XYZ file of C-alpha atoms in Angstrom:
337
model
C 118.292 82.266 97.101
C 115.492 80.463 95.254
C 114.347 78.767 98.457
C 114.412 82.086 100.259
C 112.398 83.741 97.495
C 109.773 80.995 97.617
C 109.572 81.269 101.400
C 109.244 85.048 101.176
C 106.532 84.752 98.532
C 104.575 82.229 100.602
C 104.875 84.289 103.783
C 103.961 87.463 101.941
C 100.853 85.909 100.360
C 99.785 84.581 103.751
C 100.241 88.026 105.222
C 98.161 89.526 102.421
C 95.339 87.083 103.085
C 95.372 87.861 106.797
C 95.578 91.602 106.332
C 93.196 91.870 103.396
C 90.999 94.925 103.364
C 88.422 96.408 101.035
C 90.016 98.915 98.679
C 88.224 101.745 96.945
C 87.902 101.473 93.198
C 90.570 103.569 91.499
C 89.286 106.194 89.113
C 92.115 107.946 87.300
C 89.856 110.217 85.233
C 91.497 113.648 85.303
C 93.344 112.620 88.466
C 96.953 111.633 89.069
C 97.150 108.317 90.907
C 100.659 107.828 92.288
C 101.593 104.224 93.016
C 104.472 103.920 95.442
C 105.782 101.927 98.383
C 104.321 102.303 101.857
C 105.594 104.912 104.274
C 108.429 103.758 106.537
C 108.073 103.866 110.299
C 110.564 106.645 110.990
C 108.371 109.461 109.629
C 110.241 109.866 106.332
C 107.875 109.732 103.322
C 109.843 107.010 101.522
C 112.983 104.882 101.687
C 113.005 105.011 97.899
C 114.804 108.044 96.398
C 112.706 107.776 93.242
C 109.370 107.631 95.041
C 110.358 110.633 97.132
C 111.569 112.413 93.993
C 108.269 111.835 92.202
C 106.049 112.909 95.070
C 108.212 115.971 95.725
C 108.002 116.891 92.039
C 104.201 116.753 92.154
C 104.251 119.100 95.123
C 106.741 121.442 93.467
C 104.570 121.550 90.328
C 101.463 122.051 92.498
C 99.701 119.069 90.909
C 97.012 117.409 93.073
C 97.491 113.660 93.293
C 96.279 110.616 95.158
C 98.688 108.133 96.704
C 98.085 104.419 96.350
C 100.317 102.347 98.600
C 99.478 98.916 97.209
C 103.070 97.854 96.500
C 102.090 96.836 92.974
C 104.866 97.358 90.433
C 104.273 98.844 86.999
C 104.026 96.594 83.913
C 107.749 97.301 83.451
C 108.443 96.088 86.990
C 109.246 99.551 88.343
C 108.184 101.896 91.119
C 106.876 104.571 91.260
C 104.362 104.817 88.459
C 101.216 106.811 87.783
C 97.807 106.418 86.245
C 96.159 109.362 84.540
C 92.934 108.964 82.589
C 93.633 105.216 82.650
C 97.045 105.734 81.035
C 99.858 104.002 82.947
C 103.318 105.605 82.913
C 106.403 104.385 84.796
C 109.928 105.721 85.233
C 110.209 109.138 86.830
C 111.693 110.786 83.736
C 108.897 109.508 81.512
C 106.269 110.426 84.109
C 107.526 114.005 84.234
C 107.634 114.221 80.425
C 104.078 112.862 80.278
C 102.755 115.351 82.841
C 104.475 118.248 81.097
C 102.841 117.295 77.814
C 99.373 116.561 79.203
C 99.073 119.265 81.856
C 101.398 121.956 80.562
C 103.555 122.121 83.685
C 107.252 122.885 83.386
C 109.534 123.550 86.326
C 112.422 124.245 83.919
C 110.873 127.004 81.839
C 113.143 129.595 83.445
C 116.295 127.672 82.470
C 118.346 128.393 79.375
C 119.851 125.698 77.092
C 123.120 125.550 79.033
C 121.328 125.319 82.387
C 119.066 122.562 81.069
C 122.111 120.614 79.945
C 123.772 121.003 83.347
C 120.521 120.007 85.033
C 120.297 116.789 83.053
C 123.964 115.956 83.657
C 123.477 116.401 87.415
C 120.317 114.281 87.313
C 122.136 111.403 85.635
C 125.079 111.624 88.031
C 122.702 111.377 90.974
C 120.399 108.681 89.597
C 122.960 106.486 87.863
C 125.914 106.843 90.236
C 125.217 108.345 93.655
C 122.044 106.262 93.934
C 123.969 102.985 93.994
C 126.341 103.999 96.763
C 123.401 105.164 98.888
C 121.572 101.914 98.109
C 124.614 99.971 99.270
C 124.676 101.911 102.516
C 120.918 101.451 102.983
C 120.479 97.784 102.110
C 123.899 96.259 102.799
C 126.007 98.108 105.371
C 123.136 99.617 107.385
C 120.594 96.843 106.875
C 119.844 96.383 110.584
C 118.706 100.011 110.850
C 116.768 99.856 107.583
C 114.915 96.796 108.816
C 113.563 98.847 111.732
C 112.122 101.412 109.317
C 110.363 99.030 106.936
C 106.619 99.210 107.355
C 105.074 95.741 107.495
C 102.193 94.746 109.726
C 100.566 91.509 110.781
C 101.325 88.457 112.910
C 104.501 87.622 110.971
C 105.728 91.165 110.412
C 109.141 90.677 112.059
C 109.830 87.537 110.046
C 108.608 89.166 106.857
C 110.782 92.235 107.394
C 113.843 90.068 107.997
C 113.183 87.998 104.855
C 112.355 91.033 102.757
C 115.413 93.032 103.826
C 117.851 90.170 103.261
C 116.357 89.384 99.864
C 116.625 93.054 98.946
C 120.240 93.052 100.122
C 121.015 90.236 97.684
C 119.193 91.987 94.847
C 121.008 95.281 95.452
C 124.423 93.593 95.553
C 123.695 91.705 92.334
C 122.391 94.812 90.561
C 125.419 96.803 91.722
C 127.770 94.133 90.409
C 126.005 94.223 87.043
C 126.212 98.015 87.033
C 129.941 97.772 87.708
C 130.158 99.927 90.801
C 129.625 96.877 92.985
C 132.913 95.378 91.798
C 134.888 97.881 93.847
C 135.724 97.610 97.524
C 133.515 99.283 100.109
C 136.107 101.983 100.684
C 136.336 102.682 96.948
C 132.553 102.920 96.673
C 132.421 105.415 99.516
C 135.184 107.415 97.848
C 132.967 107.691 94.764
C 129.999 108.640 96.922
C 131.960 111.421 98.603
C 133.066 112.789 95.235
C 129.431 112.944 94.074
C 128.258 114.650 97.266
C 131.121 117.146 97.183
C 130.255 117.900 93.562
C 126.652 118.646 94.568
C 127.830 120.828 97.452
C 130.146 122.758 95.139
C 127.435 123.198 92.532
C 124.905 124.377 95.108
C 127.274 126.758 96.857
C 125.239 129.398 98.671
C 122.338 129.293 96.203
C 118.800 128.529 97.336
C 118.337 125.702 94.840
C 120.645 123.753 92.543
C 120.057 125.964 89.491
C 119.550 129.249 91.303
C 116.830 131.048 93.242
C 113.933 129.132 91.683
C 113.146 125.463 92.103
C 113.503 123.187 89.061
C 113.049 119.498 88.282
C 116.613 118.619 89.261
C 115.837 119.712 92.816
C 113.247 116.949 93.161
C 115.891 114.449 92.052
C 118.670 115.725 94.300
C 116.384 116.085 97.299
C 114.953 112.581 96.858
C 118.446 111.130 97.165
C 120.066 113.456 99.710
C 117.057 113.057 101.994
C 118.057 109.409 102.402
C 121.454 110.485 103.732
C 119.853 113.117 105.969
C 117.103 111.054 107.554
C 117.362 107.310 106.829
C 121.040 106.423 107.318
C 121.815 107.093 110.995
C 125.472 106.914 111.953
C 126.710 106.255 108.413
C 129.331 108.070 106.379
C 126.769 109.783 104.108
C 124.932 111.183 107.148
C 128.127 112.367 108.819
C 129.256 114.038 105.613
C 126.005 115.877 104.870
C 125.488 116.999 108.461
C 129.118 117.900 108.951
C 131.435 119.180 106.265
C 128.767 119.610 103.561
C 126.383 121.605 105.729
C 125.013 123.549 102.751
C 123.466 120.309 101.488
C 121.783 119.757 104.861
C 120.374 123.293 104.786
C 119.192 122.669 101.224
C 117.336 119.513 102.299
C 115.742 121.332 105.209
C 114.716 124.200 102.954
C 112.878 121.882 100.570
C 111.374 119.786 103.335
C 109.940 122.810 105.132
C 108.534 124.346 101.956
C 107.061 121.311 100.200
C 106.570 118.853 103.076
C 105.144 121.004 105.908
C 103.564 117.977 107.604
C 106.834 116.018 107.647
C 108.297 116.426 111.115
C 111.443 114.648 112.213
C 112.623 114.015 115.757
C 116.120 115.191 114.837
C 115.021 118.661 113.703
C 117.890 121.011 114.387
C 117.996 124.793 114.084
C 121.593 124.398 112.895
C 120.219 123.695 109.404
C 117.823 126.619 109.298
C 118.440 129.532 106.997
C 117.522 133.157 107.653
C 114.457 132.604 105.457
C 112.913 130.146 107.921
C 109.895 131.782 109.490
C 108.352 130.869 112.815
C 105.305 129.579 110.964
C 107.423 127.177 108.939
C 108.593 125.558 112.183
C 105.074 124.410 113.098
C 104.354 120.857 111.979
C 101.522 118.377 112.064
C 102.464 114.708 111.757
C 101.873 112.590 108.674
C 98.370 111.232 109.049
C 96.188 108.551 107.487
C 94.991 110.338 104.339
C 95.695 109.489 100.731
C 94.881 112.682 98.805
C 97.138 115.676 98.632
C 97.172 119.069 97.004
C 99.800 121.591 97.982
C 97.656 124.483 96.769
C 97.405 125.141 100.509
C 100.883 124.736 101.957
C 103.508 127.484 101.979
C 103.932 130.413 99.665
C 107.292 131.461 98.210
C 108.101 133.496 101.335
C 107.543 130.463 103.560
C 104.343 131.787 105.136
C 102.127 129.017 106.435
C 98.700 128.748 104.814
C 97.295 125.274 105.443
C 97.904 121.799 104.137
C 96.383 118.388 103.618
C 98.442 115.401 104.782
C 98.658 112.381 102.546
C 99.656 109.195 104.294
C 98.127 105.747 104.073
C 99.768 102.697 105.665
C 98.184 100.067 103.422
C 101.129 98.914 101.306
C 103.572 96.167 102.181
C 106.412 96.238 99.620
C 109.438 98.518 99.683
C 111.815 97.680 96.847
C 114.116 100.403 95.590
C 112.599 102.492 92.848
C 113.459 102.478 89.172
C 115.374 99.185 89.471
C 114.093 96.346 87.294
C 112.465 93.675 89.426
C 111.584 91.039 86.841
C 111.831 88.235 89.365
C 108.903 89.737 91.278
C 106.601 90.327 88.321
C 105.054 86.873 88.458
C 104.514 87.227 92.194
C 102.698 90.523 91.733
C 100.508 88.995 89.019
C 99.551 86.218 91.419
C 98.363 88.846 93.867
């Protein structure tokens, strides 16, 4: 493992030197700079549930932001993280708390005390339990498919992707064992995953969003994770479950994608997941393009009517570790960069 890590670090640094490009100076004065991993190749915004959660939250809260796909981890060794007025904040929960305090946004203002408690309980179930079973499926069982999605460029990209994915597989398995869930058999882990997904399906029912007719913070969390099952795990048990028996979760994911990610088009779009609310305008997409600033002030209104939008993609980053997992072993490497 140590030899593999050293080889990966050497290959990665060589790739960085070959692919070096002039970057614009970051200015976080009165602007939200979102640091996250680079976009994968399959058109999905992120293979990281936490990065997708954070970016979706910013869109739900209608907060303009600028993406920075440099692959640099936060001082705590986490991803994603933000800079705002030169203040660095990492961990999605702390980022949201920070933005609520500084900018006065609050997606949960319509929730009562009981609903807030339920919302937090659901968030922790998804982030501390369901996340690990999806990570296992992504980086262990379905690694060959994940490797195709990882976005790395350069003369050694295939080698780098192979090294990166297999190192990540080892990290995920070790972290899962430390968590405890990784000590069970694969079948037992998938049993736990199914229980979590069925719980979400039962909680959602026929509602528009998890807590009712209005979007709240928990929806960013749930969507960030379920989107992985919908669009990044082809042929796996999570995908079969969400697109089969738990069809209300698939419709929920489509509903959020169409409203807050109008430029995100997927080859597997299927009218089976559309609700009666879906307008013809909401079915018109433009692909993710090479821009790094986004404001959803011009996207879709509450009725789903198309206005206009600014895409926000930049393929400049090279790392793709899972979000909100401590990566201490990579901190020194990032400092060397």
